[in-house]
XYZ file of C-alpha atoms in Angstrom:
696
model
C 99.623 97.922 144.660
C 97.528 96.014 142.238
C 93.815 96.351 142.291
C 91.373 93.369 143.048
C 90.355 91.533 139.957
C 87.369 92.922 138.033
C 84.438 90.747 139.028
C 81.949 89.247 136.696
C 78.544 90.857 136.331
C 75.679 88.778 137.832
C 72.883 88.674 135.167
C 69.425 89.827 136.092
C 66.232 87.842 135.312
C 64.326 90.165 132.987
C 61.484 88.044 132.040
C 58.156 89.813 132.093
C 55.016 87.793 132.708
C 52.985 90.842 131.452
C 54.863 90.872 127.996
C 54.828 87.058 127.789
C 51.073 86.669 128.525
C 49.900 87.630 124.959
C 52.594 85.707 122.981
C 52.288 82.620 120.834
C 54.627 79.676 121.416
C 56.939 80.896 118.567
C 56.792 84.409 119.787
C 57.677 83.132 123.231
C 60.752 81.526 121.783
C 61.705 84.838 120.201
C 61.089 86.823 123.294
C 63.395 84.357 125.162
C 66.001 84.576 122.620
C 66.123 88.307 122.356
C 66.287 88.640 126.210
C 69.121 86.301 126.370
C 71.067 87.658 123.405
C 70.741 91.339 124.286
C 72.468 90.614 127.527
C 76.274 90.441 127.183
C 76.613 88.690 130.470
C 74.722 85.894 128.941
C 76.190 85.397 125.513
C 78.202 87.546 122.891
C 77.090 88.958 119.548
C 75.936 86.131 117.145
C 76.730 83.620 119.939
C 74.597 80.827 121.218
C 71.367 79.381 119.902
C 67.897 78.622 121.389
C 65.195 76.291 120.293
C 61.646 75.019 120.968
C 59.823 71.899 119.798
C 56.465 73.167 118.660
C 53.204 71.587 117.389
C 52.433 72.671 113.807
C 50.074 71.845 111.019
C 51.796 69.954 108.225
C 50.847 71.908 105.184
C 51.006 68.727 103.014
C 48.813 66.459 105.233
C 46.969 68.730 107.481
C 48.180 66.686 110.610
C 49.732 68.057 113.735
C 53.579 67.326 113.727
C 56.532 68.397 115.972
C 58.649 71.027 114.338
C 61.963 72.149 115.761
C 62.287 75.787 115.861
C 66.085 76.672 116.272
C 68.242 79.747 115.639
C 69.472 79.519 111.932
C 73.076 79.744 110.774
C 74.811 83.192 111.185
C 71.930 84.733 113.269
C 72.133 86.828 116.437
C 69.650 85.862 119.196
C 69.761 89.349 120.572
C 68.441 91.021 117.446
C 66.787 88.375 115.355
C 63.178 88.156 114.265
C 61.069 85.102 113.840
C 62.403 84.856 110.246
C 65.843 84.116 111.896
C 64.753 80.675 113.032
C 65.156 77.469 111.023
C 62.188 75.132 111.224
C 62.647 71.529 110.605
C 60.457 68.360 110.873
C 61.674 66.787 114.222
C 60.996 63.237 113.117
C 63.108 63.651 109.955
C 65.894 65.153 111.988
C 65.828 62.160 114.315
C 65.783 59.748 111.394
C 69.171 61.244 110.159
C 70.854 59.120 112.692
C 70.498 56.153 110.346
C 72.511 57.764 107.689
C 75.453 58.913 110.025
C 78.706 57.317 108.992
C 80.865 58.703 111.759
C 82.946 61.946 112.537
C 84.731 61.830 109.230
C 81.422 62.644 107.489
C 80.191 65.505 109.650
C 79.970 67.835 106.602
C 77.712 65.198 104.817
C 75.168 65.341 107.731
C 74.895 69.173 107.330
C 73.996 68.586 103.784
C 70.944 66.471 104.928
C 69.502 69.262 107.015
C 67.827 71.120 104.269
C 66.004 67.908 103.367
C 64.297 68.229 106.703
C 62.983 71.774 106.239
C 59.406 72.516 107.441
C 57.134 74.736 105.264
C 59.787 75.679 102.728
C 61.697 77.961 105.279
C 64.775 79.307 103.447
C 66.745 79.853 106.801
C 69.719 77.641 106.799
C 70.039 75.420 109.914
C 73.238 75.798 111.906
C 75.744 73.152 112.779
C 74.387 72.997 116.379
C 70.942 71.729 115.313
C 71.614 68.240 116.374
C 72.492 69.515 119.878
C 68.755 70.642 120.215
C 67.093 68.017 118.089
C 68.294 64.956 120.006
C 67.687 66.272 123.554
C 64.289 65.068 124.625
C 63.294 68.539 126.114
C 60.832 70.982 124.824
C 63.016 74.163 125.208
C 66.773 74.224 125.063
C 69.240 77.050 125.350
C 72.983 76.924 124.525
C 74.894 79.998 125.402
C 78.553 81.222 125.929
C 78.638 83.503 128.958
C 82.137 84.309 129.994
C 81.654 83.150 133.502
C 80.583 79.764 132.238
C 83.367 79.427 129.550
C 85.812 80.324 132.337
C 84.749 77.067 134.188
C 84.637 75.262 130.751
C 88.191 76.306 129.934
C 89.960 75.846 133.295
C 91.750 72.782 134.621
C 89.568 73.226 137.727
C 86.345 73.581 135.900
C 84.888 70.089 136.240
C 85.485 70.206 140.079
C 84.074 73.664 140.303
C 80.969 72.433 138.352
C 80.438 69.730 140.920
C 80.977 72.186 143.722
C 78.565 74.740 142.501
C 75.683 72.584 141.313
C 76.275 69.138 142.872
C 74.900 66.642 140.348
C 72.550 69.010 138.731
C 74.840 70.008 135.966
C 76.964 67.461 134.041
C 80.500 67.743 132.450
C 81.559 66.551 128.931
C 85.052 66.897 127.620
C 85.775 68.851 124.580
C 84.218 67.548 121.383
C 83.883 69.532 118.118
C 80.391 70.941 117.351
C 78.427 68.697 114.979
C 76.263 65.614 114.663
C 78.502 63.338 116.934
C 78.428 65.908 119.727
C 74.636 65.853 119.469
C 74.301 62.035 119.857
C 77.017 62.025 122.528
C 75.138 64.718 124.501
C 71.737 62.689 124.121
C 73.331 59.568 125.396
C 75.068 61.475 128.292
C 71.810 62.953 129.465
C 69.907 59.755 129.167
C 72.539 58.069 131.422
C 72.387 60.858 133.990
C 68.791 61.630 134.678
C 67.806 64.622 136.748
C 70.199 67.112 135.171
C 69.255 70.652 134.480
C 72.180 71.240 132.165
C 75.490 70.039 130.792
C 78.741 72.034 130.739
C 80.662 71.421 127.419
C 84.299 71.856 128.023
C 85.809 74.628 125.943
C 82.521 75.554 124.478
C 79.737 76.664 126.967
C 76.564 75.387 128.617
C 73.474 73.802 127.313
C 70.317 73.612 129.533
C 66.590 73.107 129.063
C 63.078 73.698 130.553
C 59.403 72.583 129.960
C 58.321 75.970 128.975
C 60.045 79.076 127.617
C 60.056 80.854 130.875
C 61.356 77.824 132.793
C 64.222 77.502 130.270
C 65.099 81.127 130.543
C 65.006 81.148 134.231
C 67.284 77.942 134.319
C 69.822 79.598 131.949
C 70.005 82.887 133.976
C 70.276 81.018 137.328
C 73.060 78.827 136.085
C 75.040 81.860 134.782
C 74.449 83.705 137.955
C 75.658 80.932 140.152
C 78.778 80.513 137.915
C 79.633 84.225 138.108
C 79.060 84.329 141.940
C 81.370 81.337 142.466
C 84.179 82.909 140.342
C 83.715 86.413 142.087
C 84.209 84.608 145.431
C 87.316 82.797 144.131
C 88.750 86.152 142.698
C 87.769 88.307 145.844
C 90.448 90.619 147.101
C 93.107 89.246 144.698
C 94.774 90.936 141.652
C 94.008 89.229 138.389
C 96.792 87.561 136.276
C 99.434 87.609 138.772
C 99.099 91.416 139.534
C 100.143 94.544 137.627
C 103.656 94.369 135.947
C 103.254 97.621 133.839
C 101.330 100.806 134.845
C 98.626 101.907 132.435
C 99.455 105.236 130.886
C 97.000 108.123 131.679
C 93.906 107.877 129.405
C 94.884 110.888 127.130
C 98.329 109.588 126.588
C 96.696 106.034 125.634
C 94.687 107.840 123.143
C 97.656 109.682 121.789
C 99.660 106.477 121.278
C 96.709 104.755 119.604
C 96.442 107.565 117.128
C 100.193 107.261 116.307
C 100.468 103.585 116.291
C 97.288 102.365 114.577
C 98.108 104.062 110.974
C 101.547 102.378 111.249
C 100.189 98.925 112.074
C 97.521 99.308 109.185
C 100.211 100.260 106.727
C 102.311 97.424 107.483
C 99.442 94.784 107.110
C 99.929 93.364 103.891
C 96.860 92.203 101.704
C 94.430 93.054 98.845
C 92.256 95.335 100.776
C 92.764 97.966 103.362
C 91.661 97.255 106.869
C 89.747 99.365 109.447
C 91.040 99.508 112.973
C 89.313 99.727 116.410
C 90.765 100.714 119.792
C 89.745 99.852 123.378
C 91.414 100.568 126.691
C 88.628 99.408 128.955
C 89.439 98.556 132.423
C 89.469 94.558 131.809
C 91.755 95.091 128.729
C 94.293 97.135 130.855
C 94.011 94.677 133.608
C 95.109 91.966 131.258
C 97.668 93.677 129.068
C 99.428 95.306 132.173
C 99.679 92.004 134.103
C 102.589 89.790 135.042
C 101.111 86.818 133.245
C 99.884 88.711 130.078
C 102.391 87.326 127.444
C 102.147 83.611 128.660
C 98.325 83.554 128.722
C 98.010 85.625 125.360
C 100.449 82.851 123.805
C 98.011 80.097 124.933
C 95.227 81.476 122.607
C 91.503 81.644 122.985
C 89.443 78.615 124.113
C 85.977 79.121 122.745
C 85.211 78.475 119.048
C 82.997 81.667 118.898
C 86.099 83.679 120.133
C 88.858 82.608 117.814
C 86.634 82.591 114.713
C 86.492 86.250 115.264
C 89.983 86.916 116.619
C 92.186 84.175 115.182
C 93.525 81.806 117.919
C 96.180 84.100 119.268
C 97.031 87.820 119.243
C 100.085 89.777 118.380
C 101.750 91.154 121.544
C 104.041 94.216 121.315
C 106.809 95.636 123.524
C 105.977 99.087 124.664
C 109.729 99.912 124.766
C 110.040 99.311 120.959
C 106.766 100.281 119.275
C 108.302 103.631 118.342
C 110.660 101.687 115.965
C 109.141 101.133 112.444
C 111.659 98.243 111.856
C 110.484 96.596 115.071
C 106.891 96.795 114.012
C 107.565 95.462 110.564
C 109.582 92.557 111.993
C 106.891 91.851 114.517
C 104.080 91.649 111.919
C 106.265 89.589 109.559
C 107.051 87.233 112.386
C 103.252 86.855 113.170
C 102.408 86.077 109.485
C 105.188 83.581 109.248
C 104.106 81.874 112.450
C 100.598 81.802 111.164
C 101.794 80.290 107.893
C 103.512 77.695 109.973
C 100.434 76.856 111.920
C 98.562 76.491 108.706
C 101.126 74.168 107.325
C 101.322 72.018 110.297
C 97.546 71.259 110.249
C 96.279 71.794 106.721
C 95.317 68.776 104.458
C 94.995 68.910 100.698
C 91.164 69.175 101.141
C 91.348 72.344 103.243
C 90.590 75.784 102.043
C 93.649 77.866 101.122
C 95.288 79.946 103.789
C 93.417 83.139 104.614
C 94.883 86.495 105.681
C 97.893 85.887 107.916
C 97.837 89.355 109.590
C 96.827 89.427 113.169
C 93.280 90.611 114.040
C 94.091 91.461 117.664
C 97.187 93.502 118.669
C 97.938 94.130 122.311
C 100.205 96.788 123.827
C 100.882 96.936 127.710
C 100.143 100.294 129.234
C 97.884 101.143 126.280
C 95.314 98.621 125.375
C 93.931 96.550 122.433
C 93.851 97.174 118.739
C 91.845 95.170 116.343
C 91.869 95.179 112.457
C 89.438 93.814 110.120
C 87.850 94.284 106.536
C 85.303 96.713 108.129
C 84.602 98.543 111.300
C 81.808 96.349 112.634
C 83.949 93.269 112.319
C 86.948 94.954 113.883
C 84.660 96.235 116.816
C 83.159 92.751 117.371
C 86.561 91.051 117.350
C 87.573 93.519 120.226
C 84.489 92.546 122.074
C 85.272 88.855 121.538
C 88.747 89.148 122.756
C 87.477 91.091 125.783
C 85.281 88.038 126.384
C 88.442 85.793 126.097
C 90.155 88.050 128.680
C 87.137 87.447 131.089
C 87.367 83.822 130.577
C 91.144 83.822 131.332
C 90.613 85.782 134.357
C 87.841 83.379 135.738
C 89.660 80.047 134.671
C 92.879 81.255 136.323
C 91.093 81.902 139.585
C 90.056 78.269 139.970
C 92.882 76.458 138.139
C 94.874 76.864 134.986
C 93.443 78.389 131.795
C 93.447 75.776 128.969
C 93.254 76.830 125.404
C 92.027 74.330 122.633
C 94.554 72.017 121.035
C 95.931 73.566 117.927
C 94.661 70.880 115.572
C 91.236 71.359 116.973
C 91.270 75.036 116.636
C 92.475 74.696 113.021
C 89.799 72.317 112.199
C 87.180 74.855 113.187
C 88.862 77.782 111.646
C 89.213 76.165 108.221
C 86.003 73.866 108.459
C 84.747 73.473 105.006
C 81.239 74.643 106.299
C 82.767 77.878 107.631
C 84.482 78.522 104.283
C 81.214 77.897 102.548
C 79.782 80.434 104.656
C 82.471 82.900 103.861
C 82.072 82.198 100.146
C 78.362 82.925 100.269
C 79.026 86.336 101.676
C 78.110 89.167 99.089
C 80.975 91.076 97.336
C 81.989 94.006 99.462
C 80.894 97.364 98.379
C 83.670 99.497 96.613
C 84.863 101.634 99.604
C 84.615 99.050 102.315
C 87.854 99.269 104.266
C 88.409 102.947 103.300
C 88.386 105.856 105.905
C 87.344 109.262 104.666
C 87.451 112.687 106.387
C 85.128 115.378 105.025
C 85.543 119.053 106.227
C 82.473 120.996 106.222
C 80.837 117.673 106.571
C 77.627 118.957 108.094
C 76.948 121.333 104.970
C 75.248 120.549 101.926
C 78.065 119.392 99.697
C 79.906 117.883 102.579
C 76.787 115.839 103.926
C 75.894 114.665 100.382
C 79.479 113.521 99.955
C 79.600 111.686 103.368
C 76.286 110.036 102.500
C 77.564 108.854 99.168
C 80.749 107.439 100.837
C 78.834 105.684 103.713
C 76.454 104.124 100.969
C 79.537 102.640 99.387
C 80.773 101.229 102.604
C 83.478 103.822 103.774
C 83.977 104.849 107.342
C 83.517 108.571 107.431
C 84.778 111.300 109.829
C 82.476 114.445 109.731
C 84.435 117.559 110.506
C 82.719 120.744 110.793
C 82.847 124.021 112.837
C 79.011 123.986 113.397
C 78.545 121.663 116.454
C 74.887 121.615 116.301
C 74.585 120.844 112.655
C 77.403 118.194 113.188
C 75.659 116.346 115.909
C 72.399 116.380 113.949
C 74.254 115.028 110.858
C 76.007 112.301 112.672
C 72.851 111.101 114.317
C 71.041 110.905 111.010
C 73.774 109.035 109.354
C 74.235 106.637 112.316
C 70.515 105.895 112.046
C 70.807 105.261 108.337
C 74.125 103.438 107.959
C 74.994 102.208 111.523
C 76.951 103.974 114.182
C 80.127 101.992 113.517
C 80.582 103.713 110.120
C 80.295 107.366 111.176
C 82.213 109.667 113.574
C 82.091 113.496 114.011
C 84.418 116.061 115.588
C 84.239 119.748 115.635
C 86.986 121.220 113.674
C 88.261 124.759 112.705
C 90.236 124.184 109.594
C 92.064 127.636 110.190
C 93.498 126.302 113.484
C 96.510 124.005 113.252
C 95.767 122.466 116.719
C 92.015 121.739 115.814
C 93.177 120.245 112.396
C 95.750 117.959 114.075
C 93.132 116.889 116.617
C 90.614 115.945 113.985
C 93.188 113.707 111.994
C 94.385 112.070 115.287
C 90.764 111.326 115.992
C 90.287 109.684 112.541
C 93.407 107.636 113.068
C 92.294 106.561 116.485
C 88.746 105.743 115.616
C 89.313 103.902 112.339
C 93.052 103.278 112.046
C 94.104 105.635 109.489
C 93.044 107.689 106.366
C 92.407 107.023 102.695
C 90.357 110.007 101.607
C 90.356 113.565 102.511
C 87.689 115.861 100.943
C 88.665 119.371 101.694
C 85.180 121.081 101.616
C 84.863 123.400 104.415
C 84.243 126.852 102.946
C 82.882 130.366 103.106
C 81.803 132.859 100.442
C 81.856 136.682 100.502
C 80.978 139.273 97.781
C 82.133 142.926 97.698
C 83.681 145.233 95.036
C 87.361 145.621 95.357
C 87.222 148.984 97.095
C 84.885 147.658 99.707
C 86.839 144.485 100.328
C 88.503 144.832 103.724
C 91.831 143.221 104.750
C 89.873 141.149 107.168
C 87.544 139.830 104.592
C 90.366 139.091 102.307
C 92.165 137.175 104.913
C 89.052 135.458 106.093
C 88.618 133.840 102.615
C 92.325 132.897 102.433
C 92.296 131.469 105.850
C 89.453 128.997 105.133
C 89.734 128.495 101.453
C 93.533 128.395 101.018
C 95.161 127.876 104.222
C 92.406 125.586 105.469
C 93.008 123.399 102.461
C 96.738 123.480 103.027
C 96.497 122.600 106.780
C 94.135 119.706 106.244
C 96.312 118.359 103.227
C 99.392 118.700 105.231
C 97.858 116.649 108.066
C 96.505 114.013 105.647
C 99.846 113.425 103.824
C 101.690 111.499 106.608
C 98.678 109.068 107.268
C 98.437 108.449 103.569
C 102.063 107.863 103.131
C 101.821 105.140 105.730
C 99.145 103.468 103.656
C 101.161 104.136 100.383
C 98.067 105.491 98.686
C 95.450 108.156 99.287
C 92.981 110.353 97.565
C 92.595 114.155 98.331
C 89.895 115.974 96.689
C 89.484 119.765 96.910
C 86.022 121.234 96.363
C 86.833 124.279 94.405
C 84.580 126.550 92.446
C 83.861 127.474 88.921
C 85.183 130.851 90.133
C 88.749 129.351 90.466
C 88.762 129.277 86.645
C 86.391 131.986 85.587
C 86.583 135.694 86.740
C 83.293 136.974 88.425
C 82.410 140.507 89.410
C 82.466 141.641 93.151
C 84.141 138.578 94.478
C 87.874 138.895 94.148
C 88.818 137.539 97.640
C 86.692 134.483 97.209
C 87.525 133.696 93.567
C 91.315 134.321 93.996
C 91.465 132.239 97.191
C 89.686 129.352 95.203
C 92.247 129.745 92.346
C 94.916 129.546 95.115
C 93.521 126.177 96.407
C 93.205 124.872 92.820
C 96.902 125.514 92.198
C 97.710 124.085 95.683
C 96.001 120.924 94.571
C 98.289 120.635 91.414
C 101.430 121.214 93.590
C 100.330 118.526 95.965
C 99.699 116.054 93.081
C 103.389 116.380 92.110
C 104.503 115.721 95.791
C 102.124 112.937 96.375
C 102.592 110.865 93.201
C 105.546 109.053 94.463
C 103.583 107.780 97.581
C 100.656 106.828 95.607
C 98.620 110.008 96.755
C 96.412 111.482 94.105
C 95.093 115.028 94.421
C 92.174 116.372 92.282
C 89.717 119.065 92.247
C 85.930 119.168 91.802
C 84.616 122.729 90.748
C 80.881 123.259 91.392
C 78.896 126.164 90.399
C 75.814 127.529 92.008
C 75.032 124.668 94.333
C 72.136 126.541 95.965
C 69.900 123.878 97.429
C 70.992 122.502 100.747
C 73.853 124.797 101.095
C 74.587 126.920 104.271
C 76.710 129.313 102.304
C 73.803 130.207 100.070
C 71.534 130.647 102.990
C 73.484 133.675 104.161
C 74.563 136.999 102.803
C 76.346 135.403 99.741
C 72.934 134.790 98.157
C 71.918 138.476 98.450
C 75.328 139.707 97.507
C 75.348 137.528 94.191
C 71.902 138.425 93.401
C 72.896 142.124 93.880
C 75.797 141.834 91.576
C 73.522 140.484 88.852
C 70.693 142.810 89.684
C 68.048 140.212 90.236
C 65.814 138.949 93.113
C 67.721 136.742 95.704
C 64.746 134.219 95.677
C 63.905 131.588 93.015
C 65.002 134.109 90.375
C 68.630 133.531 91.322
C 68.391 129.772 91.057
C 66.725 130.331 87.625
C 69.452 132.744 86.718
C 72.157 130.234 87.333
C 70.273 127.382 85.651
C 69.571 129.492 82.491
C 73.230 130.642 82.473
C 74.393 127.062 82.211
C 74.974 125.376 78.746
C 72.949 122.505 79.798
C 70.240 124.471 81.439
C 70.131 122.438 84.570
C 70.519 123.019 88.292
C 73.633 121.495 90.115
C 72.750 119.851 93.382
C 74.953 118.583 96.210
C 74.494 115.024 95.075
C 75.952 115.766 91.722
C 79.091 117.135 93.384
C 79.239 113.985 95.573
C 79.072 111.782 92.595
C 82.116 113.507 91.191
C 84.044 113.287 94.492
C 83.163 109.640 94.760
C 84.492 108.899 91.164
C 87.866 110.702 92.182
C 88.114 108.658 95.308
C 87.362 105.415 93.769
C 89.527 102.737 91.915
C 87.802 103.892 88.719
C 89.981 107.021 88.785
C 93.157 105.382 90.226
C 95.251 106.641 87.250
C 94.036 110.368 87.649
C 95.828 113.027 89.673
C 96.162 116.776 89.205
C 92.938 116.904 87.329
C 89.890 119.155 87.566
C 86.177 118.109 87.152
C 83.766 120.843 86.518
C 80.289 120.030 87.785
C 78.682 123.347 86.728
C 76.106 122.185 83.974
C 78.361 123.819 81.513
C 80.250 127.112 81.542
C 82.573 128.007 78.589
C 84.573 130.487 80.853
C 85.509 127.566 83.208
C 86.550 125.121 80.416
C 89.991 123.944 81.656
C 91.464 123.839 78.195
């Protein structure tokens, strides 16, 4: 029997009089904005905007003037600072009405907004600025909570609005954001005095107050009443016509995701690789497993904030056929063809060229939702926005029929010249954006330095290490430095097939595939031949030869799906140059070097490159050199294991320089980047020069 529909969460009023007491008017606006934007029951990431009309001293005249403070273009009210607000002379904004030539010239009006800037504020004003400017209220909030958009996107929404709020909240039919909407809203409010807000069909709610606190209270109360009304309408009933497909058990869903995501990623054509995100939250499963799933998914999303992140509609897959590669290839090709037709039906000669036609959202009954984008954060946000769309559909269907935007309106927003201009202003992506790397021994000196280099260049990184404590510390540090979206960690024993398989499945599930493997997990031992036990010999070969074999074998099928990849072995000078009292270690390193050459031959036809970086005496930051290896090597050379050992290795080199983990990371980065795209089967020595280790 199907469960009752997932209820909407009722937002709590989190205003603190104590916190607000010491804030300036501008700081109160920021406080209100951050409270609203940090609550996902109120608005989604980057969604909504807030404003206040404040008295300021004109720097030119010294007179007091009204200035509109409004969230600037592209900001997020949940995390923004004061610098995220645009500030504009209110009288100049209002005067723009005299220049308005109609809806065909909306873009022209946006071009006038910078001329209204107050105090040389560089923050660009958003397209919603007229909504705030032309309302006569001191404080205005415009947010997109799921419960409210569910009303705004339902055939029963207008009637429900009257039932919930009586005559206190108005209703306006869909109108594209812009200057005309601002004027129409102003006139509507003037003709309907006493309103506390207006429902904008397909868009959200706009409301106001005489103070920052009153405006916040109004916003929260409106959302809470909408959510309570919808919960009552859904009470005791299954969502979306009830369950048609049973969700797979959680572990099986994760296994399917790990197998499917690299296949989807490999079939998505384009100039740059994509990063994937998987979610199987309750709300998602409730939708994709339902009887009405396919019909509703085809309608598309309703709110501009949603489909700008997700495209207007997702790709839906048949769970009975996803194991067939031909089926997947055809499904993606058909989606791209349909998207191109959508573009062709709506585009004019003045519109931007068609963008990437691959789906952003892919839905699979019984399993969940997959999203793909140029980077992990964008993929995750797309998943969150489609979850918002699911919530909207659930609420809208409870009181009527869910309505998507007309296709022409959706296209006009997706390909708006202003949106294109925003995309064109974005900085060029860093070289490894869209790439996924797995680094074994990722919590050690060379591994961590390599991961840090990859992250700084935009890659997503999976840290794999047998040391759980060091791994957790490293993951936390990198998450703080680069953002939690980009880094994952998993404990992995490279000598254990099951552990290795789990690590690579984890990478596939978390990021969608694999582009770079750095086989770095290592040990070191020193003993004369006669004192080298079979156990010590096997331990070196288990980690340094078999470990490299197992991780490469796990990487190959993932990289074949992407039709490219880069595998880098962290070798050793000792793979090329003999050394006393280390036959097990040195010969195992030599074995892994030759393994790399063999794999370079096998991988070439699939675009997989395999290369080796040979360090020497990377002492600083190394866990290996913190143990017995340091004493053993010092003993082999008859010197003190302290500073004298590092001095010995530095002076032994041709360049008389110490080799650091960051130096190895630079070489690894080169071999993983486009700069070395025509190099495979190669060895780069990073040893400050050692004639014995010259490769030729």
